[in-house]
Coordinates of C-alpha atoms in Angstrom, one line a residue:
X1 CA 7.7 -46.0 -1.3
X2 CA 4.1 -45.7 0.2
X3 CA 2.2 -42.6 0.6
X4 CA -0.6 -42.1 2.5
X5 CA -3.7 -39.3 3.6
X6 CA -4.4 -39.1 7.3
X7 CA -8.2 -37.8 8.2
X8 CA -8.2 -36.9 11.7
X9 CA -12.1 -37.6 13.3
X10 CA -13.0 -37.4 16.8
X11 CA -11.5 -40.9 18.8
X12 CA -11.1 -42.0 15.4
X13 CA -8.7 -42.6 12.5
X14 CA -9.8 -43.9 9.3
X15 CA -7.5 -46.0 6.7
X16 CA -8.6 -47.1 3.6
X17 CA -5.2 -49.4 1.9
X18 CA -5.1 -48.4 -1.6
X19 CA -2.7 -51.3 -2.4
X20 CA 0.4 -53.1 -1.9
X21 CA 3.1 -49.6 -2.7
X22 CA 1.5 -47.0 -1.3
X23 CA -1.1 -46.2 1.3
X24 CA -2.7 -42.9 0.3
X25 CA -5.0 -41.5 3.5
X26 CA -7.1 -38.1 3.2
X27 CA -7.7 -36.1 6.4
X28 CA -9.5 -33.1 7.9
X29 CA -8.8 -33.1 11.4
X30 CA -11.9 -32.8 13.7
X31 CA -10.5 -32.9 17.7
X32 CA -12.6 -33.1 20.6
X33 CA -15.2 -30.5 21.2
X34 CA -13.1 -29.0 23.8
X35 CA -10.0 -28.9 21.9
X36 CA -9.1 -26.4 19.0
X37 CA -10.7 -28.0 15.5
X38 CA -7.7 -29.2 13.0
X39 CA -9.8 -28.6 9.7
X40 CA -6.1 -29.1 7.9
X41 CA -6.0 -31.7 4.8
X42 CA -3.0 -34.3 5.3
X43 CA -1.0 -35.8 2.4
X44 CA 2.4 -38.2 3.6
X45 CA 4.7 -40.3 1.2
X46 CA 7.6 -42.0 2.2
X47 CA 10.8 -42.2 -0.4
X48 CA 12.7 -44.7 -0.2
X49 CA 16.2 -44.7 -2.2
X50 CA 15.3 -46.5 -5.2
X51 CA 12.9 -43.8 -5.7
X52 CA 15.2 -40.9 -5.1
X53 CA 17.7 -42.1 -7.1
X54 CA 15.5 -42.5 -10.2
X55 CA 13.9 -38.8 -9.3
X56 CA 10.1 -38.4 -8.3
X57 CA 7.5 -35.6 -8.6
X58 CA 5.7 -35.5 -5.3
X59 CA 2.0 -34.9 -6.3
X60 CA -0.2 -32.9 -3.0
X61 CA -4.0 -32.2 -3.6
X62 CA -3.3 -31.5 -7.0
X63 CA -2.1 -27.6 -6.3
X64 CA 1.1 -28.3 -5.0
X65 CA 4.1 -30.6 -7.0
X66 CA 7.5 -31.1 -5.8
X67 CA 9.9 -32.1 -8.7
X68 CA 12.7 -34.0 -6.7
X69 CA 15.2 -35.0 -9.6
X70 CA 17.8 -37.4 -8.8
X71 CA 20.5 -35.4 -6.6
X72 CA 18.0 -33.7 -4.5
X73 CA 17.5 -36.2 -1.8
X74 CA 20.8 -38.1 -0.4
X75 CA 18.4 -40.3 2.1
X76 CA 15.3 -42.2 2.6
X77 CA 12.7 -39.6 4.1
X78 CA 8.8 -39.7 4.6
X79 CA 7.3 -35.9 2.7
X80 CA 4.8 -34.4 4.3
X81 CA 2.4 -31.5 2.8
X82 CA -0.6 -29.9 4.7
X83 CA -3.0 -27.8 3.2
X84 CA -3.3 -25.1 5.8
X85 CA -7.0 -24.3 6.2
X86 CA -6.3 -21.5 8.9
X87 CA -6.3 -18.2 9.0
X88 CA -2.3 -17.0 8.6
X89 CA -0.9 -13.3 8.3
X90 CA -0.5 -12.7 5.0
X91 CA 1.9 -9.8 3.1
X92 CA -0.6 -6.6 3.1
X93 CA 0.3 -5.4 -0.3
X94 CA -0.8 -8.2 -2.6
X95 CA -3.9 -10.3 -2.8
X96 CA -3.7 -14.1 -2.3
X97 CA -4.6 -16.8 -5.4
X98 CA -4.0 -20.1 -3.8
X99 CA -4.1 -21.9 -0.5
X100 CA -1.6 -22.1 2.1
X101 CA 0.5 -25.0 1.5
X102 CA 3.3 -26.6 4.0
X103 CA 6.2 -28.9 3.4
X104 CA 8.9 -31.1 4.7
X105 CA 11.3 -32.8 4.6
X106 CA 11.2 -35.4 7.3
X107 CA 14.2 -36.7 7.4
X108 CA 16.3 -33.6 7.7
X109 CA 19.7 -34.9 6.8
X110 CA 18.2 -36.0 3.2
X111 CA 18.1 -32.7 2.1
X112 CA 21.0 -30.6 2.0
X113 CA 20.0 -27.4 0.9
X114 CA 23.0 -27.0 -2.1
X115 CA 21.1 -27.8 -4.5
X116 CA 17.8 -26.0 -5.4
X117 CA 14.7 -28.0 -7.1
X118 CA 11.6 -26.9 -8.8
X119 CA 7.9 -26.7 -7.4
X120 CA 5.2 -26.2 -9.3
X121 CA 1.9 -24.5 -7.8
X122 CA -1.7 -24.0 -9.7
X123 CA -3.8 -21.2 -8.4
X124 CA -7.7 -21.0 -8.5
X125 CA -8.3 -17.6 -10.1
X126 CA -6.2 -15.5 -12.7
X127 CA -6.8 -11.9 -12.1
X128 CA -4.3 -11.0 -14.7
X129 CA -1.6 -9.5 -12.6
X130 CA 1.6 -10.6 -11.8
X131 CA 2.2 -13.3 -9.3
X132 CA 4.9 -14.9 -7.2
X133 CA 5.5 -17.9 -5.1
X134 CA 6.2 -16.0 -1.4
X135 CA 7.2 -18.8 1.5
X136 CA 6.6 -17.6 5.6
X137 CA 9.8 -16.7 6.9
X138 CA 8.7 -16.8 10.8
X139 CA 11.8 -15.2 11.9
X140 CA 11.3 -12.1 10.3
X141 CA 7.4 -12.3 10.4
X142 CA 7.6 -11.4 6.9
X143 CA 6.8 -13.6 3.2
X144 CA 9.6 -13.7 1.2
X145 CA 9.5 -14.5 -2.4
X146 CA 10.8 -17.5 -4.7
X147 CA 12.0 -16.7 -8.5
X148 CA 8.8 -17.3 -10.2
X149 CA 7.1 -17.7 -13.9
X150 CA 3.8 -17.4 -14.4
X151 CA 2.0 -20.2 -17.2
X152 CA -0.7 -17.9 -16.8
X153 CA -2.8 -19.6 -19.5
X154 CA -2.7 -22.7 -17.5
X155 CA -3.7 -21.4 -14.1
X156 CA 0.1 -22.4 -12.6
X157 CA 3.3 -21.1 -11.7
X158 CA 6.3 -22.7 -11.3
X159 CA 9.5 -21.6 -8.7
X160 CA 12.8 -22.6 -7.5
X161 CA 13.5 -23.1 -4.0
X162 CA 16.3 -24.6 -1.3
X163 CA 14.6 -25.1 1.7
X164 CA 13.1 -28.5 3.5
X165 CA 10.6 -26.9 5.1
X166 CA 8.6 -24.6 4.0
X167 CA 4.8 -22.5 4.2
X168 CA 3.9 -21.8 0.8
X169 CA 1.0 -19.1 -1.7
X170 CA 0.9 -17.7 -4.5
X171 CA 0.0 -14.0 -4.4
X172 CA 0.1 -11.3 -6.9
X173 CA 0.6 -7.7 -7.1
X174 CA -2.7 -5.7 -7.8
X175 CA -2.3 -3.7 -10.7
X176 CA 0.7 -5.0 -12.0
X177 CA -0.8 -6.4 -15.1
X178 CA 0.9 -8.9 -17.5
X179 CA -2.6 -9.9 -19.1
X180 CA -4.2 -7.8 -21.6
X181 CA -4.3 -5.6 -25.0
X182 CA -1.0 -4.5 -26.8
X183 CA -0.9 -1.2 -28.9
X184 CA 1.8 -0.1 -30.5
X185 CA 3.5 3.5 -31.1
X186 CA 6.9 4.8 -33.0
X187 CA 9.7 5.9 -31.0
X188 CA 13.2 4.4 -31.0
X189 CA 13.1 1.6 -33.1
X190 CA 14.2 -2.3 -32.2
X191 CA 12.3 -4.5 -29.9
X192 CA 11.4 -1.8 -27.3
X193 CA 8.1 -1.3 -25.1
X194 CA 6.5 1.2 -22.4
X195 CA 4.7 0.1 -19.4
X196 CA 3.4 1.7 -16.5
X197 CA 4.6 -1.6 -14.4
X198 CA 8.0 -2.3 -14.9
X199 CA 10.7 -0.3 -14.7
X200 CA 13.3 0.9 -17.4
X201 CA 15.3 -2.0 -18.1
X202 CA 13.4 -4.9 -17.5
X203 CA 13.3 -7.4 -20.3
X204 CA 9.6 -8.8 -20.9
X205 CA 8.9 -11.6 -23.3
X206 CA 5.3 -10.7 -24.8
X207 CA 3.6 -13.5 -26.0
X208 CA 0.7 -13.4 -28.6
X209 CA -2.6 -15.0 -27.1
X210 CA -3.7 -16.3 -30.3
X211 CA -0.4 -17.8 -32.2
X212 CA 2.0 -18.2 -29.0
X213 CA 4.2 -16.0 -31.2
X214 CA 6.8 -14.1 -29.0
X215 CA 9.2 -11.2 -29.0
X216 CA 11.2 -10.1 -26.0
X217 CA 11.5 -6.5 -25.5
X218 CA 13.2 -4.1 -22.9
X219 CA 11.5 -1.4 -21.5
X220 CA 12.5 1.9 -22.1
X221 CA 9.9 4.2 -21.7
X222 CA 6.7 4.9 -19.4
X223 CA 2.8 4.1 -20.5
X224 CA 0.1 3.2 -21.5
X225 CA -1.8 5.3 -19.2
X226 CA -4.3 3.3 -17.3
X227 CA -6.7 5.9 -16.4
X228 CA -7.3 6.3 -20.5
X229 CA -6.8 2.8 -21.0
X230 CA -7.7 0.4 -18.3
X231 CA -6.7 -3.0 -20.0
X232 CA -3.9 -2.1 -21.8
X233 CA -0.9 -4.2 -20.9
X234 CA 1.9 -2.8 -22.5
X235 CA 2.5 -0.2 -25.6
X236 CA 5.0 -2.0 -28.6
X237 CA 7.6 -0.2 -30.3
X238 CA 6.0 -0.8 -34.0
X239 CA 8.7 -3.1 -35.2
X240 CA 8.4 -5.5 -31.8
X241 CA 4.3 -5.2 -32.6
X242 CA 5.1 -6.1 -36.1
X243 CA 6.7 -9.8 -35.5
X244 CA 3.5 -10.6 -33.8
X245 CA 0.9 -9.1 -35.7
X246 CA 0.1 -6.9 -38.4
X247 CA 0.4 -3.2 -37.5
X248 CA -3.0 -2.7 -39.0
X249 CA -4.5 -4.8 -36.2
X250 CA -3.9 -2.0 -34.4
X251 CA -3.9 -3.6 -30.6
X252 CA -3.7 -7.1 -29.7
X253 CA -4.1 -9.5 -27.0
X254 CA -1.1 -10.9 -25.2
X255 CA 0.3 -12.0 -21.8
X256 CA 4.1 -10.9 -20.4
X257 CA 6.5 -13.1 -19.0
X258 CA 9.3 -11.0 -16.9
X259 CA 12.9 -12.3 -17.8
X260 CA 14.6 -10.0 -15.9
X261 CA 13.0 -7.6 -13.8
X262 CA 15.2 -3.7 -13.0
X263 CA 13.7 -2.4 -9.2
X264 CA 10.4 -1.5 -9.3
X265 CA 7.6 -3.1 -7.7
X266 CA 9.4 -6.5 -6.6
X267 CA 9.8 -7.2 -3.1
X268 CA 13.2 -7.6 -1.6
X269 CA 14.0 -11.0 -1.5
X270 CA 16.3 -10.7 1.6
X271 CA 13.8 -8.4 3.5
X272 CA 10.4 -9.9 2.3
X273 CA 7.1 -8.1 2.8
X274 CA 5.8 -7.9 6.1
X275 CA 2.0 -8.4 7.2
X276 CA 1.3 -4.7 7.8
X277 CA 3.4 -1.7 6.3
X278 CA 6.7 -0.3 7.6
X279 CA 6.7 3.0 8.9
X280 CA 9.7 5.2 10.4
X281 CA 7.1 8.0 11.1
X282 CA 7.6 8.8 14.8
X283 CA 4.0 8.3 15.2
X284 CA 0.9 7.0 13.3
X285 CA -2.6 6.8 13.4
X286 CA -5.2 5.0 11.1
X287 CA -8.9 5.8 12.1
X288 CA -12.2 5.1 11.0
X289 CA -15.1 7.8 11.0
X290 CA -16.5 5.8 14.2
X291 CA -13.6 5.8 16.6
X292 CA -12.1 2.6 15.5
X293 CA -8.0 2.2 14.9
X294 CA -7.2 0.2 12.2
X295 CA -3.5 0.6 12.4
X296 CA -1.2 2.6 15.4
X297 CA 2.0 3.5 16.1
X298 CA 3.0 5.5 19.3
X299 CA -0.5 6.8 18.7
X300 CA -0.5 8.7 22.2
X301 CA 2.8 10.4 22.2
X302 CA 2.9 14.3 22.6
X303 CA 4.8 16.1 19.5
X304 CA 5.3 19.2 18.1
X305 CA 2.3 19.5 15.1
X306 CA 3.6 21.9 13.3
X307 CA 1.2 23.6 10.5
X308 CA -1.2 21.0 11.3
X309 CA -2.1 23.8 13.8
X310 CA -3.7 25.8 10.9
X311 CA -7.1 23.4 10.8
X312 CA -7.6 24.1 14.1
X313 CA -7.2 28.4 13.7
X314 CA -9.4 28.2 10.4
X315 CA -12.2 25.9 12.4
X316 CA -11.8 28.2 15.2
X317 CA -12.1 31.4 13.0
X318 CA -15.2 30.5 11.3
X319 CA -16.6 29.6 14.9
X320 CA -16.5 33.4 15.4
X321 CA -19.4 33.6 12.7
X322 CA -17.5 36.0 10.6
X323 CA -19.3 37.8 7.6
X324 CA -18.3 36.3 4.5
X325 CA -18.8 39.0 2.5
X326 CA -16.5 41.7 4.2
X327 CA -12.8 42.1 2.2
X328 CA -10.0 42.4 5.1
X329 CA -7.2 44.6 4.5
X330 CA -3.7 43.3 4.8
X331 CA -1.4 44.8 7.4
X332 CA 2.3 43.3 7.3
X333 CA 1.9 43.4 11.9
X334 CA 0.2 40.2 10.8
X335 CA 3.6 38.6 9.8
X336 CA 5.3 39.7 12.5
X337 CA 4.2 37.5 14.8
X338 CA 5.3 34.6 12.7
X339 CA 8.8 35.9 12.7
X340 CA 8.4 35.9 16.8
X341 CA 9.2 31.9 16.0
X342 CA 11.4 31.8 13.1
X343 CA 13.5 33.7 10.8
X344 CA 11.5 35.5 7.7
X345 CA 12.9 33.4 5.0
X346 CA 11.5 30.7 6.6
X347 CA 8.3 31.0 7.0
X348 CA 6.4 30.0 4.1
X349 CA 3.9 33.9 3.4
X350 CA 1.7 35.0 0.6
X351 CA 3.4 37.7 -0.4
X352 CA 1.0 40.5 -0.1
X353 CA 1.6 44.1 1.1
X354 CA 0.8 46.6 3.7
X355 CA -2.9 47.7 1.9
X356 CA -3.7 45.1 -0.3
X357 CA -6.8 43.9 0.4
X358 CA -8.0 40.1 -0.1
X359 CA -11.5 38.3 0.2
X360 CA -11.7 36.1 3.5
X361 CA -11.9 32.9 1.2
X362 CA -9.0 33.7 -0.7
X363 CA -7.4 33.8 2.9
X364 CA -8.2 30.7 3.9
X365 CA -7.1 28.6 0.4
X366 CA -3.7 31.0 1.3
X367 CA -3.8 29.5 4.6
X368 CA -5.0 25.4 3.9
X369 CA -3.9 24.8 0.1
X370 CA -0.8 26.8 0.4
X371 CA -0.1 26.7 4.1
X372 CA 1.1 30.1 4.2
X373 CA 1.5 31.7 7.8
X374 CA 1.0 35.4 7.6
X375 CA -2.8 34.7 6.2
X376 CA -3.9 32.6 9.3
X377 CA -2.6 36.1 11.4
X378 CA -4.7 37.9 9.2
X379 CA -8.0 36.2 9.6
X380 CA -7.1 36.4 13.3
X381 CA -7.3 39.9 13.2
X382 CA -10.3 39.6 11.2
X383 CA -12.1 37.8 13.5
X384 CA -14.1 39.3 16.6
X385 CA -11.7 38.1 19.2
X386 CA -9.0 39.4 20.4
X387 CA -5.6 37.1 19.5
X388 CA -4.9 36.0 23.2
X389 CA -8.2 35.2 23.7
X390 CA -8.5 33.3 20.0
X391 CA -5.5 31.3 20.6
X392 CA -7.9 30.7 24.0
X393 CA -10.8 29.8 22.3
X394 CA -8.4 27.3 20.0
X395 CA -7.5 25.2 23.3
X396 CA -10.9 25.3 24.6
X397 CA -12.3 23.9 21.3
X398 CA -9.7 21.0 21.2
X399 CA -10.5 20.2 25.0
X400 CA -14.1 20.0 24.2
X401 CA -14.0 17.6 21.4
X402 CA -11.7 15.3 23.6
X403 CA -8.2 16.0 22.5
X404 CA -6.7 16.4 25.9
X405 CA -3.3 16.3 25.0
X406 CA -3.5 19.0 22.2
X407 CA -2.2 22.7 23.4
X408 CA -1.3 25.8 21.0
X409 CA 0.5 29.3 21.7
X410 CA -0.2 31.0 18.6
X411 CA -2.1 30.2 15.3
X412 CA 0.0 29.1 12.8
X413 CA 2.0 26.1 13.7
X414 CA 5.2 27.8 13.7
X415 CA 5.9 27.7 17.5
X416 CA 7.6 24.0 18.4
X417 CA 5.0 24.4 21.5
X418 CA 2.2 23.5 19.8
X419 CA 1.6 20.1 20.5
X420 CA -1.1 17.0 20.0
X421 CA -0.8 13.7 19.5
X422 CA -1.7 11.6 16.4
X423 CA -5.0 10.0 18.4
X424 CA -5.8 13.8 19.5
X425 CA -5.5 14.6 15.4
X426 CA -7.5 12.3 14.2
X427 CA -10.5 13.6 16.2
X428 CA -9.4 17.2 15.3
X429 CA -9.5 16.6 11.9
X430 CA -12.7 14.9 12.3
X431 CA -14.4 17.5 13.6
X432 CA -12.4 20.6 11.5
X433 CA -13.7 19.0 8.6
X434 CA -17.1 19.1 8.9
X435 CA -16.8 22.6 7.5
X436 CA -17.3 22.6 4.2
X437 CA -15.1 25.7 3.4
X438 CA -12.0 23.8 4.9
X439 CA -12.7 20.2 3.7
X440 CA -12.5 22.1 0.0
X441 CA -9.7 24.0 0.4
X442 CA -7.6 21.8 2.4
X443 CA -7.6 19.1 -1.1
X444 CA -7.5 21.5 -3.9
X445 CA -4.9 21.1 -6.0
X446 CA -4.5 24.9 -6.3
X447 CA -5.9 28.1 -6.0
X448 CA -5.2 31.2 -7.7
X449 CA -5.9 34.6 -5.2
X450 CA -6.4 38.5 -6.8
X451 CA -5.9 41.5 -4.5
X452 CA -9.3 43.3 -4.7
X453 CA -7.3 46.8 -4.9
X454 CA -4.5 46.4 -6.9
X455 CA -5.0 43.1 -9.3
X456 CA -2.2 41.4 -7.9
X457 CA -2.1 37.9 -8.7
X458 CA -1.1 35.2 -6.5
X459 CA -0.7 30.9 -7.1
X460 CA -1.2 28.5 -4.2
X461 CA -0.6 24.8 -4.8
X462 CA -1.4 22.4 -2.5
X463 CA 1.9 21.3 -0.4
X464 CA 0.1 17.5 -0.2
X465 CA 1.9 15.4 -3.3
X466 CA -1.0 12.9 -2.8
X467 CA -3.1 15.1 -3.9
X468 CA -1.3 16.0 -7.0
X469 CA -1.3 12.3 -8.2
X470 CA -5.2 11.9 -8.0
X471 CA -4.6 8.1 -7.1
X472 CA -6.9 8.4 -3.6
X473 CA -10.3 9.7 -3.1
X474 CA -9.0 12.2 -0.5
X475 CA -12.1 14.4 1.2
X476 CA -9.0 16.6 3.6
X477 CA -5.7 17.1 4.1
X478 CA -3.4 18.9 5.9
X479 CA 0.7 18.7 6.1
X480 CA 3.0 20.4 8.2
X481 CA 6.7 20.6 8.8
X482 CA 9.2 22.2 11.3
X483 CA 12.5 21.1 12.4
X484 CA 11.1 19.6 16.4
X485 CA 8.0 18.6 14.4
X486 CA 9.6 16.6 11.5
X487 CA 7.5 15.7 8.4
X488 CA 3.7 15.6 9.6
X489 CA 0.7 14.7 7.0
X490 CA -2.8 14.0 7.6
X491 CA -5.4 12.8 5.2
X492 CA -9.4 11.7 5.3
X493 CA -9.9 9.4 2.7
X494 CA -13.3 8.6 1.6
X495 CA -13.6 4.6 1.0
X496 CA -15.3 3.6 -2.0
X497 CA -16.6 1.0 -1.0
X498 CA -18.7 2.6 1.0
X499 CA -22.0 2.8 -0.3
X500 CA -26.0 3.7 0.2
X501 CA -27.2 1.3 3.1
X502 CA -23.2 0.3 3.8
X503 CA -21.6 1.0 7.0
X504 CA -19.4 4.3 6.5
X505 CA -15.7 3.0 5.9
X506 CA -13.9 6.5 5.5
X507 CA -10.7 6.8 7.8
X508 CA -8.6 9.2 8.5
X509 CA -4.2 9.0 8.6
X510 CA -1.9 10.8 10.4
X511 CA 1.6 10.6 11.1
X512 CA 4.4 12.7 12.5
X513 CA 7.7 12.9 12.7
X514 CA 9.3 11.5 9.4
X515 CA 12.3 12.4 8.8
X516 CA 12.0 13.4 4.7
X517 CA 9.0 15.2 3.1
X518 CA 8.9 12.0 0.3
X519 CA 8.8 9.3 3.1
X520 CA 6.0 11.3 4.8
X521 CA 3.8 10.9 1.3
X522 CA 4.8 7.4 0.9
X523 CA 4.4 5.9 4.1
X524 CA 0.9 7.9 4.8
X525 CA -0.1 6.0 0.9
X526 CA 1.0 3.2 2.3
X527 CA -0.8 2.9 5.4
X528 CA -3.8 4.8 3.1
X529 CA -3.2 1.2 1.3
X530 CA -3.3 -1.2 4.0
X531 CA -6.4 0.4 5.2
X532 CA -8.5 0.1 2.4
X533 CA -7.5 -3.6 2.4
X534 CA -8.5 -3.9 5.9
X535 CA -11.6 -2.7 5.0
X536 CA -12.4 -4.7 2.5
X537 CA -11.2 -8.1 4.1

């Protein structure tokens, strides 16, 4: 057997012979000045079969330990590992907690792939969520994952794999906590739990910090809630809490280990998780407040907007320098130029009548929060142009600001012609937002309108899901939805990371065209999610 560390110099190659069995040589590779730098770290170690057949753990940098037990390896074969100091693609959804490790089998006939063996992988820093071993698959340009447990109080996990080559990190899911306090509540009793991380089903083995005590529960309800309690890990049924600790402690610490994990938050193992999100949207845009696109997808291309149209009338409409104080009287003309473009059940209308009279802001939190169409007639009307010329003024304003490729025929978004492109939106929005009338209205969760003449008393909740789940720091919004349009969404999302003195890292997301109202909400989080990780890297 002899092993050996290779450091790579310029012209140069130092050795330094440990003894007689193995040869150990460290390297960081420094090429000429006009060739690319190899700052990789080398380790090598040749098995022979006397030590395959007795089994050997294969010891690189410390971090990285293949357990070959006997049966592994059917042949002599040298073992390389590299510690990858490079700059790779990395899955962007979780956050990384180790280097980038590569392996191989040399010889590849000494490895057969039928039967699996064990590595075991320490990782510098412990945030406290949950982690998996994830190996490069280059075909699919995605990471795919290894079965993994986490020896959290040790800094190391440890995973089965069946490959002879393989790029290796460990990376964990942020906010997916198995670190942290216990409480405990009375429900159904046995050995039950709640978490906000795992899904109904899974069986968790909780172990006590303090005594390495243990019970292994199954979930079978939702909480703690984090907002309330940031470092709670998991909420005992009493009797579970009980076989660890006293009920009169009240919470605990402890750490989970997943046994068996019901679909949730795990990647697919087949699939893997790509370096940037998957999205079905016909088109996408992700744009920072400067210009800059973090993230497109057939950002140019000329669609139907659908209600996405009703920034543009509101922005326009305020541009007339309307008096704010002057109540308009509803006239039901107003919807009938909706119904020029679809049928009246399906158009989405306040349902006012001829005569009742509303205040011009509850007209446009009809119109933003509720995206109803028969309000954005009305404040047509109510404005000092005529519509044709309105509808005008609408193109001209888009034109101006640079969206070339944006055109409407009437104000709502109900005609198919409207059309703009997810670049053109993102500067629309931009710009439509610097209101401070629509920024407000387009986010609010809801708004509830009286008729100033008859007491009439209307709800409007916001037609944006994202908004209901508080989870992003969302400064606008808009969504939109006909049948040529598809599913249309588009956000402004203040970053907070951006600070006094910091560069300003809000961004705006649009897409169009997906095909259900859900994916719409969570591919737009998504990319709202890859974003702020972009951001922050």
């Amino acid at each position: 057997m002899q092993k050996n560390r290779i450091i790579k110099r310029s012209f140069f190659c130092l050795l330094i012979i440990i003894s007689f069995v193995f040869t150990p040589i460290i390297g960081f590779g420094i090429a000429a000045e006009e060739e690319v730098k190899d700052l990789n770290e080398y380790y090598n170690i040749n098995l022979d079969t006397a030590t395959i057949d007795k089994g050997y753990t294969v010891n690189g940098f410390d971090e990285l330990k293949l357990s070959l037990t006997p049966g592994i390896l059917n042949a002599a074969t040298p073992v390389e590992i590299i510690k990858l100091n490079e700059n790779l693609p990395e899955p962007w959804k979780l956050n990384r907690l180790s280097n980038f490790y590569q392996f191989e089998f040399k010889n590849k006939s000494a490895y057969q792939n039928k039967i699996p063996f064990y590595i075991q992988f320490h990782y510098s820093e412990n945030d406290g969520n949950y982690k998996q071993v994830f190996f490069y698959d280059k075909g699919r340009k995605a990471w795919r994952p290894l079965p993994t447990k986490d020896f959290s109080y040790e800094n190391f996990v440890r995973s089965v794999i069946h490959l002879p080559y393989a790029r290796l990190a460990v990376f964990s899911y942020p906010g997916k906590m198995i670190s942290g306090s216990a409480s405990w509540y009375g429900y159904k009793p046995g050995n039950f739990a709640a978490s906000p991380d795992f899904a109904k089903g899974s069986i968790l083995r909780v172990w006590h910090k303090s005594t390495g005590n243990f019970v292994d529960v199954e979930i079978n309800d939702y909480g703690p809630d984090r907002s309330l309690f940031p470092k709670r890990v998991i909420d005992l049924e009493k009797n579970a809490f009980a076989s660890l600790i006293a009920l009169g402690a009240g919470t605990t610490d402890v750490y989970l280990e997943p046994l068996q994990i019901e679909s949730s938050f795990e990647v697919d193992a087949d699939a893997g998780m790509g370096t940037e999100p998957i999205i079905s949207a016909i088109s996408a845009l992700v744009m920072q407040e400067d210009g800059e696109v973090l993230w497109q997808k057939n950002s140019t291309s000329t669609r139907s907007l659908a209600s996405l149209t009703k920034l543009v009338a509101i922005k326009t409409f305020f541009d007339t320098k309307p008096s704010l104080n002057v109540d308009i009287v509803y006239s039901e003309q107003d919807e009938l130029y909706n119904y020029e473009h679809v049928n009246k059940w399906e158009s989405a209308r306040l349902r006012v009548s001829e005569g009742d009279i509303l205040s011009i802001e509850d007209l446009v939190y009809a119109s933003l929060t509720g995206s109803t169409n028969n309000t954005v007639e009305t404040l047509v009307r109510a404005g000092s142009l005529s519509r044709p010329d309105f509808i005008a003024r609408m193109n001209e304003l888009v034109q101006e600001w640079g969206a070339k490729s944006t055109y409407f025929i009437e104000p709502s978004g109900l005609a198919p012609e409207n059309v703009s492109s997810a670049q053109d939106y993102g500067i629309i929005m931009k710009e439509c937002l610097k209101h401070p009338l629509i920024a407000k209205a387009s986010i609010a969760y809801e708004h509830v309108i009286t008729t100033r003449n008859t007491d009439k008393t209307f709800k409007v909740r916001n037609t944006n899901n994202l908004i209901r789940q508080y989870k992003y720091n969302i400064a606008g919004s808009k969504t939109g939805y006909l049948h040529e349009a598809g599913y249309c969404l588009a956000v402004k999302i203040e970053n907070p990371s951006t600070g006094p003195g910091q560069v300003n890292n809000n961004f705006y997301v649009i897409t169009m065209g997906a095909q259900e109202r859900g994916i719409s909400f969570e591919e737009t989080g998504n990319l709202i999610e890859y974003a702020k990780r972009k951001l922050i890297k």
